[in-house]
């Protein structure tokens, strides 16, 4: 899949944010059963946690 949006990252124990490793535009591989499928208008998306991404391929 292609990353179209990312969150602000996870919050660490000290309150700081850990930046996401994936960036908008990255091509990623994820498990067939990972995430949640949603449809917004005519577009279909999969909502994933970064931990569910198996590989960044580009």
PDB file of N, CA and C in Angstrom:
ATOM      1  N   UNK A   1       0.819  -1.185   0.000  1.00  0.00           N
ATOM      2  CA  UNK A   1       0.000   0.000   0.000  1.00  0.00           C
ATOM      3  C   UNK A   1       0.859   1.242   0.000  1.00  0.00           C
ATOM      4  N   UNK A   2       0.241   2.370  -0.253  1.00  0.00           N
ATOM      5  CA  UNK A   2       0.942   3.661  -0.221  1.00  0.00           C
ATOM      6  C   UNK A   2       0.454   4.468   0.970  1.00  0.00           C
ATOM      7  N   UNK A   3       1.399   5.033   1.716  1.00  0.00           N
ATOM      8  CA  UNK A   3       1.065   5.846   2.885  1.00  0.00           C
ATOM      9  C   UNK A   3       0.529   7.193   2.400  1.00  0.00           C
ATOM     10  N   UNK A   4      -0.705   7.533   2.804  1.00  0.00           N
ATOM     11  CA  UNK A   4      -1.300   8.805   2.391  1.00  0.00           C
ATOM     12  C   UNK A   4      -1.394   9.804   3.544  1.00  0.00           C
ATOM     13  N   UNK A   5      -1.223   9.331   4.779  1.00  0.00           N
ATOM     14  CA  UNK A   5      -1.259  10.217   5.948  1.00  0.00           C
ATOM     15  C   UNK A   5      -0.606   9.499   7.116  1.00  0.00           C
ATOM     16  N   UNK A   6       0.068  10.244   7.979  1.00  0.00           N
ATOM     17  CA  UNK A   6       0.648   9.671   9.199  1.00  0.00           C
ATOM     18  C   UNK A   6       0.266  10.537  10.390  1.00  0.00           C
ATOM     19  N   UNK A   7       0.241   9.907  11.538  1.00  0.00           N
ATOM     20  CA  UNK A   7      -0.051  10.631  12.776  1.00  0.00           C
ATOM     21  C   UNK A   7       1.193  11.319  13.303  1.00  0.00           C
ATOM     22  N   UNK A   8       1.068  11.884  14.496  1.00  0.00           N
ATOM     23  CA  UNK A   8       2.171  12.638  15.094  1.00  0.00           C
ATOM     24  C   UNK A   8       3.164  11.748  15.830  1.00  0.00           C
ATOM     25  N   UNK A   9       2.929  10.458  15.883  1.00  0.00           N
ATOM     26  CA  UNK A   9       3.847   9.543  16.556  1.00  0.00           C
ATOM     27  C   UNK A   9       3.355   9.168  17.932  1.00  0.00           C
ATOM     28  N   UNK A  10       4.050   8.215  18.540  1.00  0.00           N
ATOM     29  CA  UNK A  10       3.614   7.769  19.865  1.00  0.00           C
ATOM     30  C   UNK A  10       4.239   8.632  20.948  1.00  0.00           C
ATOM     31  N   UNK A  11       3.563   8.690  22.075  1.00  0.00           N
ATOM     32  CA  UNK A  11       4.066   9.465  23.203  1.00  0.00           C
ATOM     33  C   UNK A  11       4.935   8.559  24.072  1.00  0.00           C
ATOM     34  N   UNK A  12       6.148   9.028  24.387  1.00  0.00           N
ATOM     35  CA  UNK A  12       7.064   8.296  25.251  1.00  0.00           C
ATOM     36  C   UNK A  12       6.694   8.508  26.716  1.00  0.00           C
ATOM     37  N   UNK A  13       7.312   7.734  27.597  1.00  0.00           N
ATOM     38  CA  UNK A  13       7.033   7.837  29.033  1.00  0.00           C
ATOM     39  C   UNK A  13       7.301   9.236  29.588  1.00  0.00           C
ATOM     40  N   UNK A  14       8.270   9.950  29.000  1.00  0.00           N
ATOM     41  CA  UNK A  14       8.591  11.297  29.488  1.00  0.00           C
ATOM     42  C   UNK A  14       7.712  12.382  28.862  1.00  0.00           C
ATOM     43  N   UNK A  15       6.743  11.974  28.037  1.00  0.00           N
ATOM     44  CA  UNK A  15       5.811  12.927  27.436  1.00  0.00           C
ATOM     45  C   UNK A  15       6.216  13.417  26.056  1.00  0.00           C
ATOM     46  N   UNK A  16       7.443  13.126  25.634  1.00  0.00           N
ATOM     47  CA  UNK A  16       7.884  13.549  24.303  1.00  0.00           C
ATOM     48  C   UNK A  16       7.269  12.634  23.246  1.00  0.00           C
ATOM     49  N   UNK A  17       7.335  13.053  22.006  1.00  0.00           N
ATOM     50  CA  UNK A  17       6.793  12.266  20.895  1.00  0.00           C
ATOM     51  C   UNK A  17       7.917  11.548  20.167  1.00  0.00           C
ATOM     52  N   UNK A  18       7.677  10.295  19.818  1.00  0.00           N
ATOM     53  CA  UNK A  18       8.594   9.540  18.977  1.00  0.00           C
ATOM     54  C   UNK A  18       8.075   9.636  17.555  1.00  0.00           C
ATOM     55  N   UNK A  19       8.870  10.241  16.682  1.00  0.00           N
ATOM     56  CA  UNK A  19       8.460  10.461  15.292  1.00  0.00           C
ATOM     57  C   UNK A  19       8.224   9.136  14.570  1.00  0.00           C
ATOM     58  N   UNK A  20       7.260   9.140  13.661  1.00  0.00           N
ATOM     59  CA  UNK A  20       6.950   7.955  12.862  1.00  0.00           C
ATOM     60  C   UNK A  20       8.110   7.662  11.908  1.00  0.00           C
ATOM     61  N   UNK A  21       8.359   6.374  11.652  1.00  0.00           N
ATOM     62  CA  UNK A  21       9.402   5.993  10.700  1.00  0.00           C
ATOM     63  C   UNK A  21       8.903   6.051   9.268  1.00  0.00           C
ATOM     64  N   UNK A  22       7.597   5.866   9.061  1.00  0.00           N
ATOM     65  CA  UNK A  22       7.043   5.942   7.708  1.00  0.00           C
ATOM     66  C   UNK A  22       6.672   7.378   7.381  1.00  0.00           C
ATOM     67  N   UNK A  23       6.745   7.700   6.118  1.00  0.00           N
ATOM     68  CA  UNK A  23       6.427   9.048   5.637  1.00  0.00           C
ATOM     69  C   UNK A  23       5.365   8.955   4.540  1.00  0.00           C
ATOM     70  N   UNK A  24       4.652  10.036   4.336  1.00  0.00           N
ATOM     71  CA  UNK A  24       3.671  10.097   3.255  1.00  0.00           C
ATOM     72  C   UNK A  24       4.380   9.791   1.939  1.00  0.00           C
ATOM     73  N   UNK A  25       3.785   8.922   1.154  1.00  0.00           N
ATOM     74  CA  UNK A  25       4.355   8.529  -0.132  1.00  0.00           C
ATOM     75  C   UNK A  25       5.119   7.219  -0.093  1.00  0.00           C
ATOM     76  N   UNK A  26       5.508   6.756   1.115  1.00  0.00           N
ATOM     77  CA  UNK A  26       6.197   5.466   1.226  1.00  0.00           C
ATOM     78  C   UNK A  26       5.291   4.340   0.736  1.00  0.00           C
ATOM     79  N   UNK A  27       5.892   3.357   0.113  1.00  0.00           N
ATOM     80  CA  UNK A  27       5.185   2.123  -0.253  1.00  0.00           C
ATOM     81  C   UNK A  27       5.511   1.109   0.839  1.00  0.00           C
ATOM     82  N   UNK A  28       4.476   0.474   1.395  1.00  0.00           N
ATOM     83  CA  UNK A  28       4.672  -0.438   2.516  1.00  0.00           C
ATOM     84  C   UNK A  28       3.985  -1.778   2.274  1.00  0.00           C
ATOM     85  N   UNK A  29       4.491  -2.797   2.952  1.00  0.00           N
ATOM     86  CA  UNK A  29       3.873  -4.122   2.966  1.00  0.00           C
ATOM     87  C   UNK A  29       3.306  -4.354   4.355  1.00  0.00           C
ATOM     88  N   UNK A  30       2.126  -4.948   4.417  1.00  0.00           N
ATOM     89  CA  UNK A  30       1.503  -5.265   5.698  1.00  0.00           C
ATOM     90  C   UNK A  30       0.733  -6.563   5.565  1.00  0.00           C
ATOM     91  N   UNK A  31       0.470  -7.201   6.690  1.00  0.00           N
ATOM     92  CA  UNK A  31      -0.236  -8.477   6.708  1.00  0.00           C
ATOM     93  C   UNK A  31      -1.644  -8.327   6.151  1.00  0.00           C
ATOM     94  N   UNK A  32      -2.126  -9.367   5.509  1.00  0.00           N
ATOM     95  CA  UNK A  32      -3.461  -9.371   4.915  1.00  0.00           C
ATOM     96  C   UNK A  32      -4.545  -9.028   5.932  1.00  0.00           C
ATOM     97  N   UNK A  33      -4.363  -9.444   7.175  1.00  0.00           N
ATOM     98  CA  UNK A  33      -5.393  -9.255   8.199  1.00  0.00           C
ATOM     99  C   UNK A  33      -5.115  -8.068   9.124  1.00  0.00           C
ATOM    100  N   UNK A  34      -4.096  -7.275   8.832  1.00  0.00           N
ATOM    101  CA  UNK A  34      -3.758  -6.120   9.667  1.00  0.00           C
ATOM    102  C   UNK A  34      -4.669  -4.944   9.350  1.00  0.00           C
ATOM    103  N   UNK A  35      -4.851  -4.082  10.322  1.00  0.00           N
ATOM    104  CA  UNK A  35      -5.559  -2.829  10.103  1.00  0.00           C
ATOM    105  C   UNK A  35      -7.059  -2.958  10.001  1.00  0.00           C
ATOM    106  N   UNK A  36      -7.675  -1.825   9.696  1.00  0.00           N
ATOM    107  CA  UNK A  36      -9.124  -1.715   9.558  1.00  0.00           C
ATOM    108  C   UNK A  36      -9.437  -1.107   8.200  1.00  0.00           C
ATOM    109  N   UNK A  37     -10.249  -1.784   7.411  1.00  0.00           N
ATOM    110  CA  UNK A  37     -10.655  -1.274   6.097  1.00  0.00           C
ATOM    111  C   UNK A  37     -11.763  -0.248   6.274  1.00  0.00           C
ATOM    112  N   UNK A  38     -11.602   0.918   5.625  1.00  0.00           N
ATOM    113  CA  UNK A  38     -12.653   1.939   5.652  1.00  0.00           C
ATOM    114  C   UNK A  38     -12.859   2.480   4.245  1.00  0.00           C
ATOM    115  N   UNK A  39     -14.024   3.057   4.013  1.00  0.00           N
ATOM    116  CA  UNK A  39     -14.336   3.684   2.730  1.00  0.00           C
ATOM    117  C   UNK A  39     -14.821   5.097   3.017  1.00  0.00           C
ATOM    118  N   UNK A  40     -14.190   6.083   2.375  1.00  0.00           N
ATOM    119  CA  UNK A  40     -14.587   7.487   2.485  1.00  0.00           C
ATOM    120  C   UNK A  40     -14.952   7.963   1.088  1.00  0.00           C
ATOM    121  N   UNK A  41     -16.229   8.151   0.852  1.00  0.00           N
ATOM    122  CA  UNK A  41     -16.688   8.483  -0.491  1.00  0.00           C
ATOM    123  C   UNK A  41     -16.428   7.301  -1.398  1.00  0.00           C
ATOM    124  N   UNK A  42     -15.654   7.535  -2.458  1.00  0.00           N
ATOM    125  CA  UNK A  42     -15.329   6.442  -3.379  1.00  0.00           C
ATOM    126  C   UNK A  42     -13.953   5.838  -3.099  1.00  0.00           C
ATOM    127  N   UNK A  43     -13.220   6.414  -2.155  1.00  0.00           N
ATOM    128  CA  UNK A  43     -11.865   5.944  -1.840  1.00  0.00           C
ATOM    129  C   UNK A  43     -11.895   4.906  -0.725  1.00  0.00           C
ATOM    130  N   UNK A  44     -11.058   3.875  -0.869  1.00  0.00           N
ATOM    131  CA  UNK A  44     -10.922   2.843   0.155  1.00  0.00           C
ATOM    132  C   UNK A  44      -9.543   2.952   0.791  1.00  0.00           C
ATOM    133  N   UNK A  45      -9.482   2.828   2.124  1.00  0.00           N
ATOM    134  CA  UNK A  45      -8.244   2.958   2.878  1.00  0.00           C
ATOM    135  C   UNK A  45      -8.126   1.819   3.878  1.00  0.00           C
ATOM    136  N   UNK A  46      -6.896   1.593   4.347  1.00  0.00           N
ATOM    137  CA  UNK A  46      -6.648   0.672   5.453  1.00  0.00           C
ATOM    138  C   UNK A  46      -5.958   1.483   6.542  1.00  0.00           C
ATOM    139  N   UNK A  47      -6.551   1.523   7.736  1.00  0.00           N
ATOM    140  CA  UNK A  47      -5.937   2.194   8.877  1.00  0.00           C
ATOM    141  C   UNK A  47      -5.024   1.200   9.575  1.00  0.00           C
ATOM    142  N   UNK A  48      -3.750   1.564   9.721  1.00  0.00           N
ATOM    143  CA  UNK A  48      -2.758   0.668  10.307  1.00  0.00           C
ATOM    144  C   UNK A  48      -2.008   1.346  11.432  1.00  0.00           C
ATOM    145  N   UNK A  49      -1.600   0.554  12.391  1.00  0.00           N
ATOM    146  CA  UNK A  49      -0.614   0.989  13.369  1.00  0.00           C
ATOM    147  C   UNK A  49       0.755   0.764  12.733  1.00  0.00           C
ATOM    148  N   UNK A  50       1.709   1.615  13.054  1.00  0.00           N
ATOM    149  CA  UNK A  50       3.038   1.463  12.464  1.00  0.00           C
ATOM    150  C   UNK A  50       3.632   0.088  12.776  1.00  0.00           C
ATOM    151  N   UNK A  51       3.296  -0.470  13.925  1.00  0.00           N
ATOM    152  CA  UNK A  51       3.839  -1.791  14.286  1.00  0.00           C
ATOM    153  C   UNK A  51       3.318  -2.903  13.375  1.00  0.00           C
ATOM    154  N   UNK A  52       2.214  -2.658  12.637  1.00  0.00           N
ATOM    155  CA  UNK A  52       1.659  -3.652  11.721  1.00  0.00           C
ATOM    156  C   UNK A  52       2.321  -3.633  10.346  1.00  0.00           C
ATOM    157  N   UNK A  53       3.195  -2.670  10.093  1.00  0.00           N
ATOM    158  CA  UNK A  53       3.888  -2.581   8.802  1.00  0.00           C
ATOM    159  C   UNK A  53       5.067  -3.545   8.805  1.00  0.00           C
ATOM    160  N   UNK A  54       5.108  -4.419   7.811  1.00  0.00           N
ATOM    161  CA  UNK A  54       6.166  -5.427   7.720  1.00  0.00           C
ATOM    162  C   UNK A  54       7.430  -4.875   7.072  1.00  0.00           C
ATOM    163  N   UNK A  55       7.274  -3.985   6.075  1.00  0.00           N
ATOM    164  CA  UNK A  55       8.437  -3.449   5.369  1.00  0.00           C
ATOM    165  C   UNK A  55       8.070  -2.170   4.643  1.00  0.00           C
ATOM    166  N   UNK A  56       9.050  -1.283   4.527  1.00  0.00           N
ATOM    167  CA  UNK A  56       8.948  -0.107   3.665  1.00  0.00           C
ATOM    168  C   UNK A  56       9.747  -0.467   2.422  1.00  0.00           C
ATOM    169  N   UNK A  57       9.093  -0.462   1.257  1.00  0.00           N
ATOM    170  CA  UNK A  57       9.751  -0.949   0.046  1.00  0.00           C
ATOM    171  C   UNK A  57      10.225   0.161  -0.882  1.00  0.00           C
ATOM    172  N   UNK A  58       9.940   1.412  -0.550  1.00  0.00           N
ATOM    173  CA  UNK A  58      10.486   2.514  -1.353  1.00  0.00           C
ATOM    174  C   UNK A  58      10.636   3.741  -0.511  1.00  0.00           C
TER     175      UNK A  58
END
